[in-house]
Short mmCIF file of C-alpha atoms and ligand atoms in Angstrom, two decimals:
data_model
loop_
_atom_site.label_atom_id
_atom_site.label_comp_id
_atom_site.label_asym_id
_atom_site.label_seq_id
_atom_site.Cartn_x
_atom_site.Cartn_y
_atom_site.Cartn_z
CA UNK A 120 62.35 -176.89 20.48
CA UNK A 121 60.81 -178.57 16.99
CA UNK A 122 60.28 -181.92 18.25
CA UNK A 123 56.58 -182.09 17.12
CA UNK A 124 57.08 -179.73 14.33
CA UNK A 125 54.74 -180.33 11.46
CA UNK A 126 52.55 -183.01 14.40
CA UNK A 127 49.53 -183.05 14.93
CA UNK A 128 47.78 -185.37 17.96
CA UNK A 129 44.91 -186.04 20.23
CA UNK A 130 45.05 -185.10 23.84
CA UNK A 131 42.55 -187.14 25.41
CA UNK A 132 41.93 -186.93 29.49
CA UNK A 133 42.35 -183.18 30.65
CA UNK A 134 40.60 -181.90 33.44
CA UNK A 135 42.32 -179.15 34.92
CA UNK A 136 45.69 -177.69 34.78
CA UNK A 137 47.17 -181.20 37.30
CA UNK A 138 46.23 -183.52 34.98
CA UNK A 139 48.80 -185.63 33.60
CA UNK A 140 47.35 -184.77 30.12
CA UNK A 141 47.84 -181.23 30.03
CA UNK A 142 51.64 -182.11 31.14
CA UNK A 143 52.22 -183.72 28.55
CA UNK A 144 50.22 -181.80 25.69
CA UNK A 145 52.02 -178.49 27.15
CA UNK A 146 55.39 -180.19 26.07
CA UNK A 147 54.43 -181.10 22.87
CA UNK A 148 52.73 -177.62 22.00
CA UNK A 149 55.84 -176.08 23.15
CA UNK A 150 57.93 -178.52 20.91
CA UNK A 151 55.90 -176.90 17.73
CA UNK A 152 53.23 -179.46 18.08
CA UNK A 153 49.15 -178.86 17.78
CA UNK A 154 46.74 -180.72 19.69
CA UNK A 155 42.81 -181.31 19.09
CA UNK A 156 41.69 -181.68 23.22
CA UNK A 157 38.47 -183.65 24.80
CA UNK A 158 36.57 -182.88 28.10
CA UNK A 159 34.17 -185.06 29.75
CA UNK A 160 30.59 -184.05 28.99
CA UNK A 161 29.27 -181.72 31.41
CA UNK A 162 25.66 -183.04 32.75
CA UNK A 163 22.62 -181.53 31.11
CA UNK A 164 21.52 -179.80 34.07
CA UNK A 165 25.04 -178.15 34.38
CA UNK A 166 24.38 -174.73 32.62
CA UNK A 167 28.19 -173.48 33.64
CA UNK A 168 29.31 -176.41 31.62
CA UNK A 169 32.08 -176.63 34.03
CA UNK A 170 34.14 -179.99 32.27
CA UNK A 171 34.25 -177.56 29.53
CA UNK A 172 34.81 -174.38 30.90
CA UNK A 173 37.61 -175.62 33.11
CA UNK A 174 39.63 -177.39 30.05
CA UNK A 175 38.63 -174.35 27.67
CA UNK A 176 40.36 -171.95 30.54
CA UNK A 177 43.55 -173.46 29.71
CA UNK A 178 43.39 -173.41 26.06
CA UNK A 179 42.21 -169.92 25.54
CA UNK A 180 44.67 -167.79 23.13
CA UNK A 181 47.25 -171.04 22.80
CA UNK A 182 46.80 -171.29 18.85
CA UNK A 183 48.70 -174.78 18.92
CA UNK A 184 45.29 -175.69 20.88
CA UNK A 185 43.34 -176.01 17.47
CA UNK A 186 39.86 -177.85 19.05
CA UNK A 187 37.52 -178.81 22.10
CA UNK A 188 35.16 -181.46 22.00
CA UNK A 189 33.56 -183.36 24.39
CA UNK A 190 34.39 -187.74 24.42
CA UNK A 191 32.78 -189.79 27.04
CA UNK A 192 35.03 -193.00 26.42
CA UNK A 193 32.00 -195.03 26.95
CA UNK A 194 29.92 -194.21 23.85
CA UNK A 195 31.18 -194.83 20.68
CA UNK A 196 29.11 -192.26 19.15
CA UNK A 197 31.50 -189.54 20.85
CA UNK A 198 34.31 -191.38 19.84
CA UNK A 199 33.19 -191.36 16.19
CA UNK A 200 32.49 -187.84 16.30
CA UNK A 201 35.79 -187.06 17.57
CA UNK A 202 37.61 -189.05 15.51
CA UNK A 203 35.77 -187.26 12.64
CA UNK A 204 36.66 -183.82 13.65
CA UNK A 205 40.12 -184.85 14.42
CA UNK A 206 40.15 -185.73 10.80
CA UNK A 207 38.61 -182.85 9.47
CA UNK A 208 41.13 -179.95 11.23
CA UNK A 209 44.41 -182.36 10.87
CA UNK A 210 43.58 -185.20 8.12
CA UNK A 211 45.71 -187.76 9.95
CA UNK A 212 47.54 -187.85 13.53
CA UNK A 213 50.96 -188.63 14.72
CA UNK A 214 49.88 -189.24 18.38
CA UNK A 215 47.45 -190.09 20.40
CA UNK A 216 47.44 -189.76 24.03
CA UNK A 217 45.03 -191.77 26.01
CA UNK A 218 45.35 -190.56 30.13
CA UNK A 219 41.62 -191.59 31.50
CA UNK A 220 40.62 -193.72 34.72
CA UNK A 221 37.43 -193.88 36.74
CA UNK A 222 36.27 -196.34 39.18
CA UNK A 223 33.23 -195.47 41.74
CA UNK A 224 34.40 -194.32 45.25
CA UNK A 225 32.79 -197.12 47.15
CA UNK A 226 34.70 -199.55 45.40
CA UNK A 227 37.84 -198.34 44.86
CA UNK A 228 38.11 -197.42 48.49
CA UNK A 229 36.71 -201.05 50.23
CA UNK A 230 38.49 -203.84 49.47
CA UNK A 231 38.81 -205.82 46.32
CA UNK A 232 36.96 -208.31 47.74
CA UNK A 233 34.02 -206.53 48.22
CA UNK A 234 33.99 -204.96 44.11
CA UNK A 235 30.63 -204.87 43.09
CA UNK A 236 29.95 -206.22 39.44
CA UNK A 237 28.78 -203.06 38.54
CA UNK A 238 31.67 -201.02 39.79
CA UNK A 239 33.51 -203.28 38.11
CA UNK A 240 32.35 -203.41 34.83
CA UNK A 241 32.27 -199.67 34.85
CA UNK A 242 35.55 -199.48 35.75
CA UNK A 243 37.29 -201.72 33.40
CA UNK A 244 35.04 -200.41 30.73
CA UNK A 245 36.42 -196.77 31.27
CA UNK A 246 40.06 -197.42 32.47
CA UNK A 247 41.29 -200.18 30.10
CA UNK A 248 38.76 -201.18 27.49
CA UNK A 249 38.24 -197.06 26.44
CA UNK A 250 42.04 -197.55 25.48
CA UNK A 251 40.82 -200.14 22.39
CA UNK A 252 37.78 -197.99 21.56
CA UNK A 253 39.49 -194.94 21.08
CA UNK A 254 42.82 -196.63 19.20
CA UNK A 255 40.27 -198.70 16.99
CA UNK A 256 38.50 -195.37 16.47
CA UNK A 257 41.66 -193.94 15.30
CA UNK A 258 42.74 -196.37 12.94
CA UNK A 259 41.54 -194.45 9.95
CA UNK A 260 43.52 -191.18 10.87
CA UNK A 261 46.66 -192.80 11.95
CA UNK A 262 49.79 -191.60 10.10
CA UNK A 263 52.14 -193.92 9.23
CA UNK A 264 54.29 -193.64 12.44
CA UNK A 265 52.01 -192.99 14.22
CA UNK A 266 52.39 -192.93 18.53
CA UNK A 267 49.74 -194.32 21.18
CA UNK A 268 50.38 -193.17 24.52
CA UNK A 269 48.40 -194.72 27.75
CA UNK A 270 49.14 -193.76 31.61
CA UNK A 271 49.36 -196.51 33.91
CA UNK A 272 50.49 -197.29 37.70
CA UNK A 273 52.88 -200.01 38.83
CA UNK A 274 49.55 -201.36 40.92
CA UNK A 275 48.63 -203.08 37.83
CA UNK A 276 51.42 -205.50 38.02
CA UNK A 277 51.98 -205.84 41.68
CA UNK A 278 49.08 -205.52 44.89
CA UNK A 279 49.13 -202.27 45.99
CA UNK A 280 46.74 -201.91 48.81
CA UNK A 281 44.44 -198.90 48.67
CA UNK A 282 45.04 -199.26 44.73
CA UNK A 283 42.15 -202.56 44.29
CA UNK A 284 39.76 -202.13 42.23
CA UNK A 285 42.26 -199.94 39.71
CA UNK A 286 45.22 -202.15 39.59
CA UNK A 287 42.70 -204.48 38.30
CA UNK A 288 41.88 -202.16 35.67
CA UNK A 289 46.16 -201.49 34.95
CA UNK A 290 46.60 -204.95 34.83
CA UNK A 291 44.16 -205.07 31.67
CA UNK A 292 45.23 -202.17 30.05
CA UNK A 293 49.38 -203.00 30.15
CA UNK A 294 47.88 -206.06 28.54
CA UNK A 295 46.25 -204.04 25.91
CA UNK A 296 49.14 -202.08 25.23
CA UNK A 297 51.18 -205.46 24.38
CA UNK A 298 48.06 -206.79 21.96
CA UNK A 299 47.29 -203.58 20.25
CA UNK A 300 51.04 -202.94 20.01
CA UNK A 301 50.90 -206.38 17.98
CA UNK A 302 47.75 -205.34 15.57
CA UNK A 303 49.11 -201.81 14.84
CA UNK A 304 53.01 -202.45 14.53
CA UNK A 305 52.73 -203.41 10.75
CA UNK A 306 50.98 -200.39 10.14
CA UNK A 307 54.15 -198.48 11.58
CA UNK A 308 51.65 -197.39 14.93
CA UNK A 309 53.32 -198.02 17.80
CA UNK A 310 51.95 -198.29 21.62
CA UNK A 311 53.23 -197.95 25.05
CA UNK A 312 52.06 -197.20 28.36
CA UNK A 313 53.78 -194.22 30.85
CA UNK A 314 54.19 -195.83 34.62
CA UNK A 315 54.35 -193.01 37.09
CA UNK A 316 54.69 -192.08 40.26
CA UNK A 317 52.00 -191.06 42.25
CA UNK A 318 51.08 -187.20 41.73
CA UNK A 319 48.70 -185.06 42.85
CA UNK A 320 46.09 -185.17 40.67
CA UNK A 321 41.86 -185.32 40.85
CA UNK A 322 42.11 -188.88 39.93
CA UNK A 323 45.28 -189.39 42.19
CA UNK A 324 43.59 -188.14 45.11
CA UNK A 325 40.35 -191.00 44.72
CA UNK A 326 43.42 -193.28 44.55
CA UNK A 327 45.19 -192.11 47.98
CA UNK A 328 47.97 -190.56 46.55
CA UNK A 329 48.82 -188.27 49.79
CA UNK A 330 49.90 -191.97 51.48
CA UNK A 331 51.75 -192.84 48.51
CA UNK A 332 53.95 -189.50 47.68
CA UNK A 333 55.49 -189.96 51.39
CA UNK A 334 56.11 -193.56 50.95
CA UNK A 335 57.97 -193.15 47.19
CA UNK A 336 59.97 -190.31 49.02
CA UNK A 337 61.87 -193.07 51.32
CA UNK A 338 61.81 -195.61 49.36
CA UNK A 339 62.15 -194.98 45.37
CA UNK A 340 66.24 -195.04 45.27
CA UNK A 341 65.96 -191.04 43.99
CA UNK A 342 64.58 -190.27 47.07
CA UNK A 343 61.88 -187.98 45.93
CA UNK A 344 58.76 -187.73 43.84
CA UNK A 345 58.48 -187.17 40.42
CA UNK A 346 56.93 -183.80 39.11
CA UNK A 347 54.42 -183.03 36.20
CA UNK A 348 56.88 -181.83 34.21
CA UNK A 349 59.15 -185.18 34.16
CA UNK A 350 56.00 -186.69 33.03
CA UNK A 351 54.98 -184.30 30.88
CA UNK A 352 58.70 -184.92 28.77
CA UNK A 353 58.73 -188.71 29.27
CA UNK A 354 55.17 -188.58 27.94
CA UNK A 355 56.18 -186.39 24.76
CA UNK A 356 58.99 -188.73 24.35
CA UNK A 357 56.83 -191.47 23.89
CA UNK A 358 54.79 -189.70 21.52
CA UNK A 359 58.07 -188.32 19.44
CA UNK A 360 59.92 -189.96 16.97
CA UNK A 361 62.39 -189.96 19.64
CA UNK A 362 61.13 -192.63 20.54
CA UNK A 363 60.59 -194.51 17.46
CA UNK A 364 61.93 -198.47 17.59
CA UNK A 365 59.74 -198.35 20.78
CA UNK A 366 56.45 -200.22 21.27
CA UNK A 367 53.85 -202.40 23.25
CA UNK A 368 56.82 -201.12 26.93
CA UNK A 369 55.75 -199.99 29.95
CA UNK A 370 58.29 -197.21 30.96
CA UNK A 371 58.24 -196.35 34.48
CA UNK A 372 58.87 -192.82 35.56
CA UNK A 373 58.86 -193.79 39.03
CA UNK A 374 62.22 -191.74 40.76
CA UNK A 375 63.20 -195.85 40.22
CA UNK A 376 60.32 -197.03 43.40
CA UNK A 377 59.94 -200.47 40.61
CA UNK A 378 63.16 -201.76 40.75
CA UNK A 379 63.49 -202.05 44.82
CA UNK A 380 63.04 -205.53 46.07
CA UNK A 381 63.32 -204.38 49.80
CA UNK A 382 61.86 -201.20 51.70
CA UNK A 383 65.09 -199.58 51.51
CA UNK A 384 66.31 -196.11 53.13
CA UNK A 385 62.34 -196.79 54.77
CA UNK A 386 63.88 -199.55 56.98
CA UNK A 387 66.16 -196.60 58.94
CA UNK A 388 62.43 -195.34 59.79
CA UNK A 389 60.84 -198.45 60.95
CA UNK A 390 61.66 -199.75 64.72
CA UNK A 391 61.37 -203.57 64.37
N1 LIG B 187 47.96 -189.13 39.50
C1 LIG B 187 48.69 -190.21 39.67
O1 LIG B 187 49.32 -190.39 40.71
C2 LIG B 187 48.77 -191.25 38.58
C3 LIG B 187 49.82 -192.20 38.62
C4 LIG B 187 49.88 -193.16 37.60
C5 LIG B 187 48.92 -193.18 36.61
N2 LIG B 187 47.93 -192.25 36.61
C6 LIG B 187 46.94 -192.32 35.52
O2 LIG B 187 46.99 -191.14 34.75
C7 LIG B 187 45.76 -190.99 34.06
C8 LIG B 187 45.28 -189.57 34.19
O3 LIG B 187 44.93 -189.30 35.53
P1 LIG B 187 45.36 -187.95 36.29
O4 LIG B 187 46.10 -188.38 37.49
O5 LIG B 187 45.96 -186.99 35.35
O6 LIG B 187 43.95 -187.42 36.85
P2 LIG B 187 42.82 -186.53 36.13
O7 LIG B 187 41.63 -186.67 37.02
O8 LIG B 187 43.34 -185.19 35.85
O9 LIG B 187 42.57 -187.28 34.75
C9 LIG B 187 41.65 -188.35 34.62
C10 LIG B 187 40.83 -188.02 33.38
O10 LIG B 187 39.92 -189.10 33.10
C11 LIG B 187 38.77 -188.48 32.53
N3 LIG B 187 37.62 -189.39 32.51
C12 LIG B 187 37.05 -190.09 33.53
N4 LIG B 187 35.98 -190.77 33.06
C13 LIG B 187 35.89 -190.51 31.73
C14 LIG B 187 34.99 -190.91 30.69
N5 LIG B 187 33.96 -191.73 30.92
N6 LIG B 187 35.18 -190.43 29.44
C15 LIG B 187 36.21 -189.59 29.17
N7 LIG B 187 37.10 -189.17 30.10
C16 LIG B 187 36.92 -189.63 31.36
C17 LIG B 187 38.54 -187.28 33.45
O11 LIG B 187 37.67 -186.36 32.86
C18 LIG B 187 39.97 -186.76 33.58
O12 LIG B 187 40.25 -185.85 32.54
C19 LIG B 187 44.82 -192.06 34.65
O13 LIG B 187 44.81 -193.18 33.80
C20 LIG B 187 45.49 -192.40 35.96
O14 LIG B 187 45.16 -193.69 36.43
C21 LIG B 187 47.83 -191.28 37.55
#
């Protein structure tokens, strides 16, 4: 497959071989693409480095894996360091994959009345607003048709209990998509947000995915969950120029859960 022959991209939100990330960048490295990949800093008193060691586990002796750095979304130094070596192995990107969320424990798990100002402030600031910082960061590097690609959850648009604090979060970053979709489209950069399914992930566990996969399984009209691969190709076809034409969409790779208006095929389970 040659899809991404001749791309070149950022991969940024791997943490181990679940992550949605590393679905995606392992279909675009095995459509010809390369990828320059970020970890989240390890703490100074971490001598394993484990962030790193974990991320650089999965890259060893994969040549289309062409750097490691680490990008805490937070600080715009990293992002400026990033974007610099990004520019100095590849000179300009065709994609851009943005797949990071983090809200503290205690407030994603009480209830969203109870968000702290704090928690919340971190949260949006590492969830949605890291999506501007890192496409503004970018803006140099971006080839003409060029491809931002953001992971989102279908809690962001309706209330998904359990979800709280993080739908919050969606909500503002689906938005972003739309604006920054606006600001970049003349440039030929075009950005869209993947809605999936929930998967079993490090970040999908702090969100009560368990809960979640059995629900999707009676009621998304497929009757199943989605796997890593599905998202790994919808998310490569959002960063191909298969998908050119396309911009500032949520697409929701779901097994179809968003479109039912009723509990469904769930209803045969449920004595009333
Ligand atoms: N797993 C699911 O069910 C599911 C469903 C829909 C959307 N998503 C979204 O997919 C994206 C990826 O999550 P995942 O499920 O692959 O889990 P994951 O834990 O593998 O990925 C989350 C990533 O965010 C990174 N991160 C957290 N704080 C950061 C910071 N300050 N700076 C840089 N990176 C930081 C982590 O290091 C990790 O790599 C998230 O936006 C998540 O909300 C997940």
């Amino acid at each position: 497959m040659t899809l991404f022959a001749n791309k070149k991209g950022l991969i940024v939100g791997v943490a181990n071989d679940h992550s949605i990330a590393w679905a995606i960048a392992e279909q675009i490295m095995a459509g010809g693409g390369e990828c320059g990949f970020t970890h989240l800093p390890d703490r100074p008193d971490d001598t394993r480095q484990r962030n790193r060691h974990r991320v650089a586990l999965l890259l060893e002796g994969n040549p289309a894996a062409k750097f490691l750095v680490p990008l805490d979304v937070t600080k715009d130094e990293d992002i400026k360091t990033v974007m610099a070596k990004a520019k100095d192995e590849f000179g300009q990107i065709d994609f851009l994959l943005h797949s990071v969320a983090y809200a503290p424990m205690e407030d994603l798990k009480g209830e969203t009345i109870n968000t702290s100002r704090e928690g919340f402030k971190m949260a949006m600031d590492i969830s949605a607003y890291s999506l501007i910082a890192v496409a503004s960061g970018a803006q140099e590097i971006f080839a003409e048709r060029a491809s931002v690609l953001t992971m989102t959850y279908y809690g962001g648009e309706k209330a998904v209990p359990g979800y709280n604090v993080m739908g919050i979060c969606k909500a503002a970053l689906d938005a972003s998509v739309r604006y920054l979709a606006y600001d970049l489209g003349p440039k030929g950069v075009r950005v869209n947000a993947l809605s999936a399914g929930p998967l079993r992930t490090l970040a999908g566990r702090g969100a009560g995915v368990d809960d979640m996969l059995k629900l999707y399984e009676h009621m998304a009209p497929l009757a199943r969950n989605i796997t890593h691969e599905e998202v790994g190709k919808s998310g490569a076809f959002l960063l191909s120029e298969m998908s050119d034409g396309i911009t500032g969409e949520i697409l929701h790779i779901d097994g179809g859960y968003n479109a039912m208006g009723s509990p469904g095929r769930l209803l045969d389970k449920v004595q009333m």
